[in-house]
Coordinates of C-alpha atoms in Angstrom, one line a residue:
M359 CA 6.1 -22.0 -0.3
P360 CA 5.3 -21.9 3.4
P361 CA 6.2 -18.5 5.0
T362 CA 8.9 -18.5 7.7
G363 CA 10.2 -15.9 10.1
P364 CA 8.8 -14.7 13.4
P365 CA 6.3 -17.1 15.1
A366 CA 2.7 -16.0 14.3
A367 CA 0.9 -18.5 16.6
A368 CA -1.8 -19.9 14.3
A369 CA -3.7 -21.0 17.4
L370 CA -4.4 -17.3 18.1
T371 CA -6.2 -16.7 14.8
T372 CA -9.5 -17.9 16.1
T373 CA -9.8 -14.6 17.9
C374 CA -8.5 -12.3 15.2
P375 CA -11.4 -10.6 13.4
K376 CA -9.6 -11.0 10.1
R377 CA -8.7 -14.6 10.8
M378 CA -5.0 -13.8 10.2
T379 CA -2.3 -16.4 10.7
F380 CA 0.6 -14.1 10.0
G381 CA -0.1 -10.8 11.8
P382 CA -0.4 -8.1 12.8
C383 CA -2.0 -6.1 10.0
G384 CA -1.5 -2.4 9.5
G385 CA -4.8 -1.7 11.3
V386 CA -3.4 -1.7 14.8
R387 CA -4.1 1.7 16.5
A388 CA -1.8 3.7 18.7
D389 CA -3.3 2.1 21.9
R390 CA -2.6 -1.3 20.3
S391 CA -6.4 -2.0 19.8
C392 CA -7.7 -3.7 16.7
E393 CA -9.3 -1.5 14.0
M394 CA -12.4 -3.8 14.0
H395 CA -13.1 -3.9 17.7
P396 CA -11.8 -2.2 20.9
A397 CA -9.8 -5.2 22.2
P398 CA -6.0 -5.3 21.9
C399 CA -4.6 -6.9 18.8
I400 CA -3.6 -10.5 19.6
F401 CA -0.4 -10.3 17.7
T402 CA 1.1 -7.3 19.6
A403 CA 2.8 -9.6 22.2
L404 CA 4.8 -11.6 19.6
V405 CA 8.6 -11.6 19.9
P406 CA 10.5 -10.5 16.8
G407 CA 12.9 -13.0 15.2
A408 CA 15.2 -12.6 12.2
P409 CA 15.9 -15.4 9.6
E410 CA 19.2 -15.5 7.8
V411 CA 18.8 -14.2 4.3
D412 CA 21.4 -13.6 1.6
A413 CA 21.4 -10.2 0.1
V414 CA 20.6 -9.6 -3.6
P415 CA 20.8 -6.4 -5.7
L416 CA 18.0 -3.9 -5.2
D417 CA 16.6 -3.4 -8.7
G418 CA 13.5 -3.9 -10.9
A419 CA 11.1 -1.7 -9.0
P420 CA 9.5 1.5 -10.4
R421 CA 11.1 4.8 -9.2
V422 CA 7.8 6.6 -9.3
L423 CA 4.6 4.8 -8.6
A424 CA 1.3 6.8 -8.4
D425 CA -2.0 5.8 -6.7
F426 CA -4.7 5.6 -9.4
S427 CA -8.1 7.0 -8.2
V428 CA -11.1 7.5 -10.4
P429 CA -14.9 7.2 -10.1
A430 CA -16.2 3.7 -9.9
F431 CA -17.3 1.8 -13.1
D432 CA -16.2 4.7 -15.3
S433 CA -14.0 3.6 -18.2
D434 CA -13.8 7.1 -19.6
A435 CA -12.4 8.3 -16.3
V436 CA -9.8 5.6 -16.4
S437 CA -8.7 6.7 -19.9
R438 CA -8.6 10.4 -18.9
A439 CA -6.6 9.8 -15.7
A440 CA -4.3 7.4 -17.4
G441 CA -3.6 10.0 -20.1
I442 CA -2.6 12.5 -17.5
L443 CA -0.3 10.2 -15.5
R444 CA 1.2 8.1 -18.4
S445 CA 4.3 10.2 -18.9
A446 CA 4.7 11.3 -15.3
C447 CA 5.2 7.9 -13.5
D448 CA 6.6 4.4 -14.2
A449 CA 3.3 2.7 -13.2
V450 CA 0.1 3.3 -11.3
L451 CA -1.2 1.5 -8.2
V452 CA -4.9 0.6 -8.3
G453 CA -6.3 0.3 -4.8
E454 CA -9.5 -1.1 -3.5
H455 CA -12.1 0.7 -1.4
Q456 CA -14.0 -0.7 1.6
N457 CA -17.1 1.3 0.9
R458 CA -17.7 0.9 -2.8
P459 CA -17.0 -1.7 -5.5
D460 CA -15.3 -1.0 -8.8
F461 CA -14.3 -3.0 -11.9
P462 CA -12.7 -6.3 -11.1
P463 CA -8.9 -6.2 -10.9
T464 CA -8.4 -8.1 -14.1
Q465 CA -10.7 -5.7 -16.0
M466 CA -9.0 -2.7 -14.5
A467 CA -5.6 -4.1 -15.5
A468 CA -6.9 -4.6 -19.1
L469 CA -8.3 -1.0 -19.2
L470 CA -5.0 0.5 -18.1
A471 CA -3.0 -1.7 -20.5
A472 CA -5.3 -0.5 -23.3
N473 CA -4.4 3.1 -22.3
G474 CA -0.7 2.5 -22.4
I475 CA 0.2 2.7 -18.7
G476 CA 1.7 0.0 -16.5
A477 CA -0.5 -1.2 -13.7
W478 CA 0.1 -2.6 -10.2
V479 CA -3.2 -4.0 -8.9
T480 CA -4.2 -4.4 -5.3
L481 CA -5.9 -7.7 -4.3
T482 CA -7.5 -7.8 -0.8
C483 CA -8.7 -10.8 1.2
R484 CA -11.6 -8.9 2.7
D485 CA -14.1 -9.3 -0.1
R486 CA -13.0 -12.6 -1.8
N487 CA -12.9 -16.2 -0.6
R488 CA -9.8 -18.3 -1.6
V489 CA -11.4 -19.6 -4.8
V490 CA -12.0 -16.1 -6.1
L491 CA -8.6 -15.0 -5.1
E492 CA -7.1 -17.9 -7.1
Q493 CA -9.2 -16.9 -10.1
E494 CA -8.1 -13.3 -9.9
L495 CA -4.4 -14.2 -9.5
H496 CA -4.5 -16.4 -12.7
G497 CA -6.4 -13.7 -14.5
L498 CA -4.0 -11.1 -13.5
R499 CA -1.1 -13.2 -14.7
Q500 CA -2.7 -13.5 -18.1
S501 CA -3.1 -9.7 -18.2
G502 CA 0.6 -9.1 -17.9
I503 CA 0.4 -6.6 -15.0
G504 CA 3.5 -5.2 -13.4
A505 CA 2.7 -6.6 -9.9
V506 CA -0.1 -7.5 -7.6
L507 CA -0.1 -5.8 -4.2
C508 CA -1.2 -8.5 -1.7
V509 CA -3.0 -7.1 1.3
T510 CA -5.3 -8.4 4.0
G511 CA -7.6 -5.4 3.6
D512 CA -9.0 -2.7 5.9
G513 CA -11.8 -3.9 8.1
R514 CA -15.1 -2.1 7.4
G515 CA -16.6 0.0 10.2
Y516 CA -19.8 -1.3 11.7
D517 CA -21.8 1.3 9.7
V518 CA -20.1 0.7 6.3
R519 CA -22.2 -1.6 4.2
P520 CA -23.3 -3.8 7.2
D521 CA -25.1 -6.1 4.7
V522 CA -21.8 -7.2 3.1
T523 CA -19.8 -10.2 4.5
Q524 CA -16.1 -9.7 5.2
V525 CA -14.4 -12.9 4.2
F526 CA -10.7 -13.1 5.2
D527 CA -10.1 -16.6 4.0
L528 CA -6.4 -15.6 3.8
D529 CA -4.2 -12.9 5.1
S530 CA -1.6 -10.9 3.1
T531 CA 1.3 -13.3 3.8
R532 CA -0.5 -16.4 2.6
L533 CA -1.9 -14.5 -0.4
T534 CA 1.7 -13.4 -1.3
S535 CA 2.7 -17.1 -1.3
L536 CA -0.2 -17.9 -3.7
A537 CA 0.7 -15.0 -6.0
A538 CA 4.3 -16.0 -6.2
E539 CA 3.4 -19.6 -6.9
T540 CA 1.1 -18.3 -9.7
G541 CA 4.1 -16.6 -11.4
L542 CA 3.2 -13.0 -10.5
V543 CA 5.4 -10.4 -9.1
A544 CA 4.1 -10.2 -5.6
A545 CA 4.2 -6.8 -3.9
V546 CA 3.5 -6.4 -0.2
A547 CA 2.7 -3.5 2.2
E548 CA 4.0 -2.7 5.6
T549 CA 3.2 0.1 8.1
P550 CA 6.5 0.9 9.9
T551 CA 4.8 3.1 12.6
A552 CA 1.9 0.8 13.5
P553 CA 2.2 -1.0 16.8
P554 CA 4.1 -3.1 17.7
R555 CA 6.9 -1.2 15.8
A556 CA 9.6 -3.7 16.8
L557 CA 7.8 -6.5 15.0
R558 CA 7.3 -4.6 11.7
P559 CA 10.7 -5.1 10.0
H560 CA 10.6 -8.9 10.8
R561 CA 7.0 -9.2 9.5
L562 CA 8.2 -7.7 6.2
I563 CA 11.0 -10.3 6.1
Q564 CA 8.3 -12.9 6.7
K565 CA 6.5 -11.7 3.6
Q566 CA 9.8 -11.7 1.7
D567 CA 10.2 -15.3 2.6
A568 CA 6.7 -16.1 1.4
G569 CA 7.6 -14.9 -2.1
A570 CA 7.3 -11.1 -2.1
S571 CA 9.5 -9.4 -4.7
V572 CA 9.0 -5.8 -3.6
A573 CA 7.5 -3.9 -0.7
V574 CA 5.5 -0.7 -0.4
L575 CA 5.7 1.2 2.9
N576 CA 2.7 3.1 4.1
H577 CA 3.2 6.7 4.9
V578 CA 5.6 7.7 7.6
E579 CA 5.7 11.4 8.6
E580 CA 9.3 11.6 9.6
V581 CA 12.0 10.5 7.0
A582 CA 14.3 9.6 9.9
E583 CA 11.8 6.9 11.0
V584 CA 11.8 5.4 7.5
A585 CA 15.6 5.4 7.6
E586 CA 15.7 3.6 11.0
F587 CA 13.1 1.1 9.8
M588 CA 15.2 0.3 6.7
R589 CA 18.4 -0.1 8.7
T590 CA 16.7 -2.5 11.1
A591 CA 15.0 -4.5 8.3
R592 CA 18.1 -4.8 6.2
D593 CA 20.3 -5.8 9.2
A594 CA 17.7 -8.5 9.9
G595 CA 17.9 -9.8 6.3
L596 CA 15.5 -7.8 4.1
H597 CA 16.8 -7.6 0.5
I598 CA 13.8 -6.9 -1.7
P599 CA 13.3 -3.4 -3.2
V600 CA 11.3 -1.0 -1.1
I601 CA 9.0 1.8 -2.2
A602 CA 8.2 4.5 0.3
S603 CA 4.9 6.4 0.2
V604 CA 4.5 10.1 0.0
V605 CA 1.1 11.5 0.8
I606 CA 0.0 14.5 -1.2
Y607 CA -2.6 17.0 0.0
T608 CA -3.3 20.5 -1.3
D609 CA -6.5 21.5 0.6
P610 CA -8.3 20.8 3.9
V611 CA -10.3 17.9 2.6
S612 CA -7.4 16.0 1.1
A613 CA -5.5 16.5 4.4
A614 CA -8.4 15.5 6.6
V615 CA -9.2 12.2 4.9
L616 CA -5.7 11.0 6.1
Q617 CA -6.2 11.9 9.7
G618 CA -7.3 9.1 12.0
L619 CA -6.2 6.2 9.7
P620 CA -4.2 3.6 11.6
G621 CA -0.5 4.1 11.3
I622 CA -0.7 7.5 9.7
D623 CA 0.0 10.6 11.7
L624 CA 0.5 13.8 9.7
A625 CA 2.4 16.5 11.5
T626 CA -0.1 19.3 12.4
A627 CA 2.5 22.0 11.8
S628 CA 3.3 20.6 8.3
V629 CA -0.3 20.5 7.3
A630 CA -1.0 24.0 8.7
A631 CA 2.0 25.4 6.8
T632 CA 0.9 23.9 3.5
L633 CA -2.7 24.9 3.8
A634 CA -1.8 28.5 4.9
A635 CA 0.5 29.1 1.9
T636 CA -0.5 31.7 -0.7
D637 CA -0.8 28.8 -3.2
P638 CA -1.6 25.6 -1.3
V639 CA -1.5 23.5 -4.4
A640 CA 2.0 24.7 -5.2
A641 CA 3.0 24.3 -1.6
G642 CA 1.6 20.7 -1.5
I643 CA 3.5 19.8 -4.6
D644 CA 6.7 21.3 -3.4
A645 CA 6.4 19.4 0.0
A646 CA 5.7 16.1 -1.8
V647 CA 8.7 16.5 -4.1
A648 CA 11.0 17.4 -1.2
K649 CA 9.7 14.4 0.9
A650 CA 10.2 12.0 -2.1
E651 CA 13.8 13.2 -2.7
A652 CA 14.6 12.7 1.0
L653 CA 13.1 9.2 1.0
L654 CA 15.0 8.2 -2.2
A655 CA 18.2 9.1 -0.5
I656 CA 17.7 6.3 2.1
D657 CA 19.7 3.1 1.5
G658 CA 17.3 0.4 0.3
V659 CA 14.5 2.8 -0.8
V660 CA 14.5 2.5 -4.6
G661 CA 11.2 4.3 -5.4
V662 CA 8.3 6.3 -4.1
N663 CA 4.5 5.9 -4.2
L664 CA 2.6 9.1 -4.7
S665 CA -0.5 8.5 -2.6
G666 CA -3.4 10.2 -0.9
L667 CA -6.4 12.1 -2.3
A668 CA -4.1 15.0 -3.5
S669 CA -7.1 17.3 -4.2
A670 CA -10.8 17.6 -3.4
R671 CA -11.4 19.3 -6.8
G672 CA -12.1 16.0 -8.5
Y673 CA -10.1 13.1 -10.0
V674 CA -8.8 15.1 -12.9
H675 CA -7.2 17.8 -10.8
A676 CA -5.9 15.2 -8.4
A677 CA -4.2 13.3 -11.3
E678 CA -2.7 16.6 -12.5
V679 CA -1.2 17.3 -9.1
K680 CA 0.3 13.8 -8.9
A681 CA 1.5 14.2 -12.5
E682 CA 3.3 17.4 -11.6
V683 CA 5.1 15.7 -8.7
G684 CA 6.0 12.7 -10.8
T685 CA 7.3 14.8 -13.7
R686 CA 9.5 16.9 -11.4
L687 CA 10.8 13.8 -9.7
R688 CA 11.6 11.9 -12.9
A689 CA 13.4 15.0 -14.3
E690 CA 15.5 15.1 -11.1
L691 CA 16.2 11.4 -11.3
A692 CA 17.3 11.7 -14.9
R693 CA 20.1 14.1 -14.1

């Protein structure tokens, strides 16, 4: 299924460090430079376009999705965190780290299934050539996972495992097409606040046309900005369900790790107010619940993703924080 939508100028991909055909990725910084080198992103000059798409009902997506973070290669940790989150969310989202490996996606999906929790598994193009991506897609289909999140992948910094090759045989849009053809529910990511903002809604539609069934938006600090993005995207033809991310932080470390990431800009005043509270954990949970409720009120946003480190006190406490947010949200949604 060839992707359609805004022109992506395949001829430009020879100078994209990620070899992308359908860009830009979410790694464009505020000055429009690439996250992998200081030159401007080659896709920032593209002109948005909008295909004609018929609307369909927005359903079938989890209301509460939670990032799943545990120590690498630790099946006992998987079981413990799954037990904490199982009753607090509809599914967990397994990410991939640029600085350390973990169990293969198919094995992680099997471990989570064995612990009775639905899994969405991230598959990146950074560390796998096309053959391995095809193997993983077919393996994930056999595992019965809820969805595969198709992403290009963050580029490694020059000092992060310089001995490891970054592959980028495909980009997220082409991986999405492969996933859909394999019979998987293909989920995609988009960063509404990454430059060039005007292109972002149309790029998400491009992924929809490639076969995406659901979208996950990266964190946006202001709810009004998410609402505006959704209005623009739906007016242009977006009809797949959208899940908006809510970052959770309860201490200086869990707040600091988010600063400086492309497309993420936490409000200094909000962070300061949470960390200065008598009980920063309770304040962080309250803030996440309030943000999630506001996002769920936006037309077209059908779920939230509880993301971020949540706590620097270890994976167990972090899972407990996310579980508290998820439990409160699910109770409110059930009313």
